[in-house]
Short mmCIF file of C-alpha atoms and ligand atoms in Angstrom, two decimals:
data_model
loop_
_atom_site.label_atom_id
_atom_site.label_comp_id
_atom_site.label_asym_id
_atom_site.label_seq_id
_atom_site.Cartn_x
_atom_site.Cartn_y
_atom_site.Cartn_z
CA MET S 1 -92.08 180.96 -67.38
CA TRP S 2 -90.05 183.07 -69.73
CA GLY S 3 -92.88 184.51 -72.19
CA GLY S 4 -92.43 188.24 -71.22
CA ARG S 5 -90.29 189.32 -74.02
CA PHE S 6 -92.31 187.11 -76.72
CA ALA S 7 -95.28 188.34 -78.90
CA GLU S 8 -96.17 184.70 -79.96
CA GLY S 9 -95.99 181.27 -78.29
CA PRO S 10 -93.55 178.53 -79.76
CA SER S 11 -94.76 176.59 -82.71
CA ALA S 12 -95.82 172.81 -82.07
CA ILE S 13 -92.21 171.93 -83.54
CA MET S 14 -90.44 174.22 -81.21
CA ARG S 15 -92.26 172.76 -78.34
CA GLU S 16 -91.44 169.14 -79.28
CA ILE S 17 -87.75 169.78 -80.16
CA ASN S 18 -87.34 171.84 -76.96
CA ALA S 19 -89.03 169.51 -74.41
CA SER S 20 -86.72 167.56 -72.27
CA ILE S 21 -89.32 166.55 -69.66
CA PRO S 22 -89.91 163.09 -71.31
CA PHE S 23 -86.34 162.10 -70.06
CA ASP S 24 -85.33 164.41 -67.49
CA LYS S 25 -88.18 163.74 -65.25
CA ALA S 26 -85.75 160.94 -64.10
CA LEU S 27 -83.92 163.91 -62.26
CA TRP S 28 -86.95 164.66 -60.01
CA ARG S 29 -85.44 163.54 -56.76
CA GLN S 30 -82.35 165.55 -57.28
CA ASP S 31 -84.13 168.49 -58.48
CA ILE S 32 -86.39 168.52 -55.36
CA ALA S 33 -83.40 168.14 -53.13
CA ALA S 34 -81.35 170.78 -54.70
CA SER S 35 -84.24 173.29 -54.61
CA LYS S 36 -84.93 172.56 -50.98
CA ALA S 37 -81.11 173.25 -50.18
CA HIS S 38 -81.26 176.42 -52.28
CA VAL S 39 -84.25 177.78 -50.66
CA ALA S 40 -83.31 176.90 -47.19
CA MET S 41 -80.07 178.85 -47.97
CA LEU S 42 -82.01 181.73 -49.29
CA GLY S 43 -84.04 181.84 -46.14
CA ALA S 44 -81.09 181.70 -43.91
CA GLN S 45 -79.40 184.52 -45.80
CA GLY S 46 -82.35 186.62 -45.63
CA ILE S 47 -82.79 186.76 -49.37
CA VAL S 48 -86.34 185.36 -49.05
CA SER S 49 -88.36 185.76 -45.81
CA ALA S 50 -88.23 182.69 -43.30
CA GLY S 51 -92.14 182.40 -44.02
CA ASP S 52 -91.69 182.18 -47.75
CA ALA S 53 -88.88 179.71 -47.40
CA ARG S 54 -90.81 177.53 -45.26
CA ALA S 55 -93.88 177.45 -47.52
CA ILE S 56 -91.54 176.62 -50.52
CA SER S 57 -89.70 173.80 -48.75
CA GLU S 58 -93.08 172.27 -47.62
CA GLY S 59 -94.58 172.89 -51.00
CA LEU S 60 -91.55 171.02 -52.56
CA ASP S 61 -92.36 167.96 -50.29
CA ARG S 62 -95.94 168.00 -51.55
CA VAL S 63 -94.89 168.00 -55.12
CA ALA S 64 -92.27 165.11 -54.41
CA ALA S 65 -95.00 163.15 -52.68
CA GLU S 66 -97.19 163.53 -55.83
CA TYR S 67 -94.27 162.38 -58.07
CA GLU S 68 -93.80 159.59 -55.83
CA ALA S 69 -97.38 158.49 -56.04
CA ASP S 70 -98.40 159.42 -59.53
CA GLY S 71 -95.17 160.04 -61.47
CA VAL S 72 -94.10 163.27 -63.10
CA PRO S 73 -96.75 164.78 -65.47
CA GLU S 74 -95.03 165.20 -69.01
CA ASP S 75 -96.19 168.68 -69.97
CA TRP S 76 -94.14 169.65 -73.09
CA ASP S 77 -95.04 173.30 -72.69
CA LEU S 78 -93.31 173.48 -69.60
CA GLU S 79 -90.16 172.02 -71.25
CA ASP S 80 -88.24 170.45 -68.44
CA ILE S 81 -88.26 168.99 -64.81
CA HIS S 82 -87.14 172.15 -63.44
CA MET S 83 -90.21 174.31 -64.83
CA VAL S 84 -92.63 171.29 -64.40
CA THR S 85 -91.90 171.31 -60.69
CA GLU S 86 -91.87 175.13 -60.28
CA SER S 87 -95.18 175.42 -61.85
CA ARG S 88 -96.76 172.63 -59.78
CA LEU S 89 -95.31 174.37 -56.66
CA ALA S 90 -97.05 177.64 -57.78
CA GLU S 91 -100.39 175.86 -58.10
CA LEU S 92 -100.06 174.38 -54.75
CA ILE S 93 -98.63 177.50 -52.71
CA GLY S 94 -99.30 180.49 -54.85
CA ALA S 95 -97.08 183.47 -55.36
CA ALA S 96 -94.32 182.70 -52.81
CA ALA S 97 -93.25 179.85 -55.47
CA GLY S 98 -91.97 182.71 -57.67
CA ARG S 99 -89.27 183.36 -55.18
CA LEU S 100 -87.54 179.92 -55.41
CA HIS S 101 -85.58 180.95 -58.69
CA THR S 102 -83.96 183.78 -56.96
CA ALA S 103 -80.19 183.93 -57.42
CA ARG S 104 -80.22 180.78 -59.67
CA SER S 105 -80.77 179.73 -63.09
CA ARG S 106 -81.61 176.52 -64.88
CA ASN S 107 -78.24 176.29 -65.98
CA ASP S 108 -76.70 175.83 -62.64
CA GLN S 109 -79.86 173.82 -61.42
CA VAL S 110 -79.50 171.17 -64.20
CA ALA S 111 -75.69 170.91 -63.57
CA THR S 112 -76.32 170.28 -59.99
CA ASP S 113 -79.09 167.85 -60.51
CA PHE S 114 -77.14 165.84 -63.07
CA ARG S 115 -74.16 165.54 -60.90
CA LEU S 116 -76.20 164.20 -57.95
CA TRP S 117 -77.73 161.73 -60.44
CA VAL S 118 -74.24 160.62 -61.80
CA ARG S 119 -73.15 160.33 -58.17
CA ASP S 120 -75.82 158.01 -57.26
CA ALA S 121 -75.25 156.08 -60.46
CA CYS S 122 -71.48 155.60 -59.72
CA HIS S 123 -72.60 154.26 -56.25
CA GLN S 124 -75.15 151.65 -57.81
CA VAL S 125 -72.60 150.49 -60.26
CA ASP S 126 -70.05 149.96 -57.61
CA THR S 127 -72.52 148.11 -55.32
CA GLY S 128 -73.38 145.79 -58.53
CA LEU S 129 -69.76 145.19 -59.46
CA ALA S 130 -68.96 144.27 -55.88
CA GLY S 131 -71.61 141.56 -55.95
CA LEU S 132 -70.41 140.36 -59.34
CA GLN S 133 -66.91 140.22 -57.68
CA ARG S 134 -68.25 138.03 -54.81
CA ALA S 135 -69.75 135.68 -57.23
CA ILE S 136 -66.60 135.36 -59.22
CA VAL S 137 -64.38 135.04 -56.03
CA THR S 138 -66.72 132.23 -54.79
CA ARG S 139 -66.66 130.26 -57.96
CA ALA S 140 -62.94 130.78 -58.30
CA GLY S 141 -62.44 129.23 -54.80
CA GLU S 142 -64.41 126.24 -55.79
CA HIS S 143 -62.33 125.86 -59.00
CA ALA S 144 -58.73 126.77 -57.91
CA ASP S 145 -57.72 123.23 -58.91
CA SER S 146 -59.95 122.60 -61.82
CA ILE S 147 -57.74 122.49 -64.95
CA MET S 148 -58.75 123.97 -68.22
CA PRO S 149 -56.87 124.79 -71.38
CA GLY S 150 -55.44 128.30 -71.48
CA PHE S 151 -55.54 130.05 -74.76
CA THR S 152 -53.62 132.44 -76.86
CA HIS S 153 -55.02 133.08 -80.43
CA LEU S 154 -57.76 130.86 -79.17
CA GLN S 155 -55.42 128.04 -79.64
CA THR S 156 -54.72 125.91 -76.77
CA ALA S 157 -51.54 127.16 -75.08
CA GLN S 158 -50.94 125.98 -71.73
CA PRO S 159 -53.04 124.46 -68.99
CA VAL S 160 -54.45 126.96 -66.40
CA THR S 161 -56.88 126.56 -63.55
CA LEU S 162 -60.48 127.70 -63.81
CA GLY S 163 -60.03 129.60 -60.77
CA HIS S 164 -57.21 131.57 -62.15
CA HIS S 165 -59.13 132.34 -65.38
CA LEU S 166 -62.12 133.64 -63.38
CA MET S 167 -59.95 135.78 -61.15
CA ALA S 168 -58.83 137.65 -64.28
CA TYR S 169 -62.07 139.21 -64.44
CA TYR S 170 -62.02 139.96 -60.68
CA GLU S 171 -58.97 142.31 -61.49
CA MET S 172 -60.76 143.87 -64.41
CA LEU S 173 -63.66 144.62 -62.21
CA ARG S 174 -61.45 146.00 -59.33
CA ARG S 175 -59.98 148.61 -62.03
CA ASP S 176 -63.57 149.41 -63.07
CA ARG S 177 -64.62 150.18 -59.57
CA SER S 178 -61.50 152.33 -58.94
CA ARG S 179 -62.63 154.20 -62.19
CA PHE S 180 -66.05 154.81 -60.90
CA ALA S 181 -64.77 155.73 -57.50
CA ASP S 182 -62.43 158.58 -59.43
CA ALA S 183 -65.40 159.71 -61.28
CA ARG S 184 -67.43 160.03 -58.15
CA ALA S 185 -64.51 161.81 -56.28
CA ARG S 186 -63.99 164.27 -59.17
CA LEU S 187 -67.70 165.05 -59.73
CA ASN S 188 -68.31 166.01 -56.04
CA GLU S 189 -68.33 169.73 -56.27
CA SER S 190 -71.43 171.85 -56.31
CA PRO S 191 -72.34 174.16 -59.42
CA LEU S 192 -75.26 175.55 -57.44
CA GLY S 193 -75.11 179.30 -57.15
CA SER S 194 -73.15 179.70 -60.41
CA ALA S 195 -76.42 181.00 -61.83
CA ALA S 196 -76.70 181.41 -65.51
CA LEU S 197 -72.98 181.69 -66.21
CA ALA S 198 -71.45 184.48 -64.21
CA GLY S 199 -72.48 184.08 -60.57
CA THR S 200 -75.06 186.18 -58.73
CA GLY S 201 -75.25 189.61 -56.95
CA PHE S 202 -77.36 188.10 -54.39
CA PRO S 203 -75.52 187.43 -50.89
CA ILE S 204 -75.69 183.58 -51.39
CA ASP S 205 -73.77 181.10 -49.35
CA ARG S 206 -72.53 178.31 -51.66
CA ASP S 207 -70.71 176.59 -49.06
CA ALA S 208 -74.03 175.89 -47.17
CA THR S 209 -75.86 174.53 -50.36
CA ALA S 210 -72.82 172.47 -51.30
CA ARG S 211 -72.79 170.86 -47.80
CA ALA S 212 -76.46 170.27 -47.61
CA LEU S 213 -76.17 168.18 -50.90
CA GLY S 214 -73.20 166.23 -49.65
CA PHE S 215 -70.69 167.98 -52.02
CA ASP S 216 -67.29 168.47 -51.05
CA ARG S 217 -67.11 172.12 -52.04
CA PRO S 218 -68.62 174.53 -54.40
CA THR S 219 -67.14 174.60 -57.81
CA ALA S 220 -64.60 177.55 -58.37
CA ASN S 221 -65.49 178.97 -61.71
CA SER S 222 -69.09 179.79 -62.68
CA LEU S 223 -68.45 179.58 -66.27
CA ASP S 224 -66.98 176.09 -66.07
CA ALA S 225 -69.53 174.96 -63.66
CA VAL S 226 -72.51 175.50 -66.07
CA SER S 227 -70.70 174.28 -69.22
CA ASP S 228 -68.90 171.21 -67.78
CA ARG S 229 -70.12 167.91 -68.39
CA ASP S 230 -66.88 165.93 -67.85
CA PHE S 231 -68.52 164.31 -64.92
CA ALA S 232 -70.94 162.58 -67.28
CA LEU S 233 -68.24 161.74 -69.66
CA ASP S 234 -66.21 160.28 -66.88
CA TYR S 235 -69.16 157.93 -65.93
CA LEU S 236 -69.58 156.96 -69.48
CA GLN S 237 -66.00 156.28 -70.05
CA ALA S 238 -65.74 154.06 -67.05
CA ALA S 239 -69.23 152.52 -68.03
CA ALA S 240 -67.72 151.82 -71.55
CA GLN S 241 -64.78 150.13 -70.15
CA CYS S 242 -66.68 148.18 -67.81
CA ALA S 243 -69.10 147.01 -70.50
CA LEU S 244 -66.08 146.10 -72.54
CA HIS S 245 -64.75 143.71 -69.67
CA LEU S 246 -68.45 142.33 -69.36
CA SER S 247 -68.58 141.66 -73.03
CA ARG S 248 -65.43 139.60 -73.14
CA LEU S 249 -66.68 137.50 -70.21
CA ALA S 250 -70.07 137.11 -71.99
CA GLU S 251 -68.17 136.09 -75.08
CA GLU S 252 -66.16 133.46 -73.35
CA LEU S 253 -69.48 131.81 -71.53
CA ILE S 254 -71.06 131.85 -75.16
CA LEU S 255 -68.13 130.08 -76.60
CA TRP S 256 -67.78 127.74 -73.56
CA ALA S 257 -71.60 126.93 -73.65
CA SER S 258 -71.28 125.90 -77.41
CA GLN S 259 -71.43 122.25 -77.93
CA PRO S 260 -67.90 121.77 -79.44
CA PHE S 261 -66.46 123.37 -76.23
CA GLY S 262 -68.90 122.10 -73.69
CA PHE S 263 -67.20 123.67 -71.00
CA VAL S 264 -70.25 125.13 -69.11
CA ARG S 265 -74.05 124.80 -68.68
CA LEU S 266 -75.50 128.20 -68.34
CA PRO S 267 -78.43 128.58 -65.89
CA ASP S 268 -81.85 127.76 -67.46
CA ALA S 269 -83.12 131.11 -65.96
CA LEU S 270 -80.79 133.19 -67.92
CA SER S 271 -81.01 131.35 -71.41
CA THR S 272 -83.90 130.96 -73.83
CA GLY S 273 -85.21 128.12 -76.10
CA SER S 274 -85.63 128.22 -79.93
CA SER S 275 -89.21 128.22 -81.33
CA ILE S 276 -88.33 125.78 -83.99
CA MET S 277 -85.23 123.75 -82.72
CA PRO S 278 -86.43 121.85 -79.58
CA GLN S 279 -82.96 120.90 -78.66
CA LYS S 280 -81.51 124.40 -78.49
CA LYS S 281 -80.78 126.32 -75.35
CA ASN S 282 -79.36 129.69 -76.24
CA PRO S 283 -77.06 131.96 -74.28
CA ASP S 284 -79.27 135.03 -74.90
CA ALA S 285 -78.50 136.95 -71.85
CA ALA S 286 -74.81 136.67 -72.40
CA GLU S 287 -75.43 137.51 -76.01
CA LEU S 288 -77.19 140.74 -74.80
CA VAL S 289 -74.59 141.79 -72.46
CA ARG S 290 -72.13 141.52 -75.25
CA GLY S 291 -74.49 143.45 -77.48
CA HIS S 292 -75.10 146.14 -74.87
CA ALA S 293 -71.62 146.90 -74.74
CA GLY S 294 -71.87 148.27 -78.13
CA ARG S 295 -74.66 150.51 -77.19
CA ILE S 296 -72.87 151.80 -74.07
CA VAL S 297 -69.82 152.75 -76.34
CA GLY S 298 -72.37 154.47 -78.50
CA CYS S 299 -73.47 156.45 -75.71
CA LEU S 300 -70.06 157.56 -74.72
CA THR S 301 -69.52 158.61 -78.38
CA ALA S 302 -72.72 160.47 -78.52
CA LEU S 303 -72.04 162.72 -75.65
CA THR S 304 -68.27 163.00 -76.55
CA VAL S 305 -69.33 164.44 -79.97
CA THR S 306 -72.09 166.62 -78.42
CA MET S 307 -69.66 168.63 -76.17
CA LYS S 308 -66.87 168.80 -78.91
CA GLY S 309 -66.68 172.33 -79.87
CA LEU S 310 -69.22 173.90 -77.86
CA PRO S 311 -68.39 177.53 -76.59
CA LEU S 312 -68.73 178.61 -73.15
CA ALA S 313 -71.10 178.57 -71.22
CA TYR S 314 -74.35 176.94 -71.63
CA SER S 315 -75.77 175.81 -75.13
CA LYS S 316 -78.99 173.95 -75.48
CA ASP S 317 -77.12 171.07 -77.17
CA MET S 318 -76.15 170.07 -73.65
CA GLN S 319 -79.79 169.20 -73.05
CA ASP S 320 -78.92 166.09 -75.08
CA ASP S 321 -76.34 165.15 -72.33
CA LYS S 322 -78.91 163.01 -70.40
CA PRO S 323 -80.36 160.44 -72.51
CA PRO S 324 -77.09 158.60 -73.51
CA VAL S 325 -76.01 158.70 -69.62
CA PHE S 326 -79.44 157.39 -68.63
CA GLU S 327 -79.46 154.71 -71.31
CA ALA S 328 -75.85 153.52 -70.61
CA HIS S 329 -76.57 153.10 -66.91
CA GLY S 330 -79.80 151.25 -67.46
CA LEU S 331 -77.98 148.88 -69.70
CA LEU S 332 -74.89 148.60 -67.66
CA ALA S 333 -77.05 147.85 -64.38
CA LEU S 334 -78.77 145.27 -66.25
CA SER S 335 -75.66 143.64 -67.61
CA ILE S 336 -74.08 143.46 -64.22
CA ALA S 337 -77.11 141.92 -62.76
CA ALA S 338 -77.45 139.22 -65.72
CA MET S 339 -73.54 138.50 -65.40
CA THR S 340 -73.92 137.89 -61.70
CA GLY S 341 -76.46 135.41 -62.11
CA MET S 342 -74.63 133.48 -64.76
CA ILE S 343 -71.52 133.34 -62.95
CA ALA S 344 -73.16 132.32 -59.69
CA ASP S 345 -75.50 129.56 -61.21
CA SER S 346 -73.58 128.19 -64.28
CA THR S 347 -72.18 124.73 -63.90
CA PHE S 348 -68.60 124.37 -64.94
CA ARG S 349 -68.06 120.98 -66.76
CA THR S 350 -64.68 120.42 -65.31
CA GLU S 351 -64.11 116.99 -66.91
CA ARG S 352 -64.63 118.38 -70.38
CA MET S 353 -62.21 121.17 -69.57
CA ARG S 354 -59.48 118.86 -68.29
CA GLN S 355 -59.82 116.72 -71.31
CA ALA S 356 -59.37 119.45 -73.53
CA ALA S 357 -56.37 120.55 -71.87
CA GLU S 358 -54.91 117.07 -71.99
CA LEU S 359 -55.61 116.59 -75.71
CA GLY S 360 -54.12 119.94 -76.91
CA TYR S 361 -50.44 119.47 -76.28
CA ALA S 362 -50.90 122.13 -73.64
CA THR S 363 -47.98 120.67 -71.69
CA ALA S 364 -45.46 120.99 -74.59
CA THR S 365 -43.84 124.10 -72.87
CA ASP S 366 -43.34 121.94 -69.72
CA LEU S 367 -41.32 119.50 -71.85
CA ALA S 368 -39.10 122.31 -73.12
CA ASP S 369 -38.78 123.61 -69.52
CA TRP S 370 -37.83 120.14 -68.29
CA LEU S 371 -35.00 119.85 -70.80
CA VAL S 372 -33.66 123.18 -69.93
CA ARG S 373 -33.88 122.61 -66.06
CA GLU S 374 -32.89 118.80 -66.05
CA ALA S 375 -30.55 118.39 -69.05
CA ASP S 376 -29.10 121.82 -69.37
CA VAL S 377 -30.26 122.39 -73.03
CA PRO S 378 -30.48 125.96 -74.32
CA PHE S 379 -34.27 126.86 -74.46
CA ARG S 380 -34.32 127.53 -78.22
CA GLU S 381 -32.95 123.97 -78.73
CA ALA S 382 -35.38 122.40 -76.37
CA HIS S 383 -38.18 124.31 -78.08
CA HIS S 384 -37.00 122.50 -81.34
CA ILE S 385 -36.75 118.95 -79.67
CA THR S 386 -40.35 119.55 -78.06
CA GLY S 387 -41.66 120.44 -81.61
CA ALA S 388 -40.48 117.21 -83.00
CA ALA S 389 -42.22 115.34 -79.92
CA VAL S 390 -45.44 117.12 -80.65
CA ARG S 391 -45.23 116.25 -84.41
CA LEU S 392 -44.87 112.56 -83.51
CA ALA S 393 -47.70 112.42 -80.97
CA GLU S 394 -49.86 114.21 -83.48
CA SER S 395 -49.10 111.71 -86.11
CA ARG S 396 -50.15 109.14 -83.82
CA GLY S 397 -53.14 110.86 -82.65
CA CYS S 398 -51.94 110.66 -78.99
CA ALA S 399 -51.24 112.87 -76.08
CA LEU S 400 -47.49 113.89 -75.24
CA ASP S 401 -47.40 111.68 -72.16
CA ALA S 402 -48.67 108.60 -74.09
CA LEU S 403 -45.37 108.60 -76.17
CA SER S 404 -42.93 105.83 -74.87
CA LEU S 405 -39.70 106.53 -73.20
CA ASP S 406 -38.22 104.93 -76.32
CA ASP S 407 -39.98 107.37 -78.49
CA PHE S 408 -38.60 110.29 -76.48
CA LYS S 409 -35.25 108.90 -76.53
CA GLN S 410 -35.17 108.50 -80.21
CA ILE S 411 -36.13 112.37 -80.43
CA ASP S 412 -33.26 113.30 -77.92
CA SER S 413 -31.11 110.91 -75.92
CA ARG S 414 -30.97 113.17 -73.01
CA ILE S 415 -34.69 112.80 -72.20
CA ASP S 416 -35.21 110.06 -69.33
CA GLU S 417 -38.27 108.63 -67.45
CA ARG S 418 -38.47 111.55 -65.04
CA VAL S 419 -39.84 113.51 -67.81
CA PHE S 420 -43.40 111.85 -67.50
CA ALA S 421 -43.97 113.57 -64.16
CA ALA S 422 -43.65 116.89 -65.81
CA LEU S 423 -46.01 116.13 -68.63
CA SER S 424 -49.26 115.92 -66.81
CA VAL S 425 -51.42 118.96 -66.65
CA ASP S 426 -51.57 118.86 -62.96
CA ALA S 427 -47.80 118.96 -62.85
CA SER S 428 -47.95 121.69 -65.37
CA VAL S 429 -50.16 124.15 -63.44
CA ALA S 430 -48.54 123.19 -60.10
CA ALA S 431 -45.22 124.37 -61.63
CA ARG S 432 -46.43 127.68 -62.42
CA ALA S 433 -46.22 129.03 -58.97
CA SER S 434 -44.58 132.32 -59.88
CA TYR S 435 -46.52 135.46 -58.24
CA GLY S 436 -49.69 135.81 -60.07
CA GLY S 437 -49.31 132.56 -61.77
CA THR S 438 -52.04 129.78 -62.37
CA ALA S 439 -50.72 127.33 -59.69
CA PRO S 440 -53.61 126.32 -57.18
CA VAL S 441 -51.49 127.67 -54.41
CA ARG S 442 -51.41 131.07 -56.01
CA VAL S 443 -54.91 131.07 -56.92
CA ARG S 444 -55.89 130.29 -53.41
CA GLU S 445 -53.80 133.25 -52.22
CA GLN S 446 -55.47 135.52 -54.75
CA VAL S 447 -58.96 134.35 -53.79
CA ALA S 448 -58.27 134.85 -50.06
CA ALA S 449 -56.88 138.37 -50.64
CA ALA S 450 -59.92 139.26 -52.73
CA ARG S 451 -62.40 137.92 -50.08
CA THR S 452 -60.79 140.07 -47.51
CA ALA S 453 -60.87 143.10 -49.86
CA LEU S 454 -64.65 142.24 -50.39
CA GLY S 455 -65.27 141.91 -46.81
CA MET S 456 -66.24 138.47 -47.18
CA GLU S 457 -65.75 135.38 -44.71
CA PRO S 458 -62.17 133.93 -45.16
N1 LIG I 1 -83.71 171.39 -69.79
C1 LIG I 1 -82.43 172.09 -69.98
C2 LIG I 1 -81.29 171.09 -70.08
O1 LIG I 1 -81.41 170.09 -69.67
C3 LIG I 1 -82.29 173.08 -68.43
C4 LIG I 1 -81.39 174.24 -68.76
C5 LIG I 1 -81.90 175.21 -69.71
N2 LIG I 1 -81.30 176.36 -69.72
C6 LIG I 1 -81.38 177.40 -70.72
N3 LIG I 1 -80.65 178.28 -70.56
N4 LIG I 1 -82.27 177.10 -71.50
O2 LIG I 1 -80.18 171.37 -70.33
#
């Protein structure tokens, strides 16, 4: 395709290091679509004859049908998807194929194809995340009243509701979806027609090709258009942050599924057994979601470092842009699917959760708050008094509300029998009814709003 100025062909090593077809064949649909938009425009502008334009367009459809049926042939001599497709087109329709590359370069071609691919990827991730959010919201609604310990420093802090805990992930995923939506909106400009780097002398119509490919407009600077990979980095940044959220959720499920916690039974279908210990049920899917987050962050790092310090416009380093994006997308899509299954089909052991909340002095803050509210004790002093009560209960190995009124009176005479109503975990969560708080009434509101936002039945 470019041999004219060369006396010798490339060495085997050059062929191998140069070939991107093993991975960029994933762009074949986008490549065909962009070529069809380009040649239709060339025909409409009279840059190629109507007959040639039609022959090329029909030929591209035949190539696409072959790829669909048999896959893309991996010919290293032809380097990449653009040349493999053009060369097959030439075999099918003859000399007219040579007119397809008029007024374009592989530089604007690959930038266009890759933007189209990332646009689809954003859409797929958004669909997946909406599904995961639906699973979360459904389970949160079922567990708006289920009580569990809330943790800080992984120490029992205050009782919360499981629904509230799950809805925290709904919020993270909501922000993730907005990041992918931003990435998608920003990438939607067409590089096609920027040619190698400087634009072209042919009377092309960039608005027409942009429109045909669903872009909002053509890119405004041809140098930027062929050298920019922000859209891929935007995708990877959103993917890394999303993967990090999934990893935190995975970690919690792993912890909760452990015997000492016993808060959850993960679905058999997403767990594995041990080849030596018959009693084991391992949370492998969750562990792999946690592990994949590391690889996805690695993909972001890889492309960030590849792009750093590249001069304008195109450099071949940029051929390495695709593997990290393809890899990250595959891992993320799988992680979302696995997490959706785990949330939808896990059994939450609400009795164990409640017990853990009751045993962990989770309502100590409620005792302090009660002293402030009912006995007008300054909070710092109330904190101190409560500490003494916890110490006493701990020394007896009992819960706070198992202390007697006399015990309490001895610690501080201002405490009376009404305190017991404040010390139950149910009273504790019901009291935290501030906006965004853990009270069942607030959780039900959050769930209802989320269901509306997701287009679910009320
Ligand atoms: N396979 C190349 C890539 O993915 C296509 C662009 C080649 N451009 C060039 N000037 N050699 O980046």
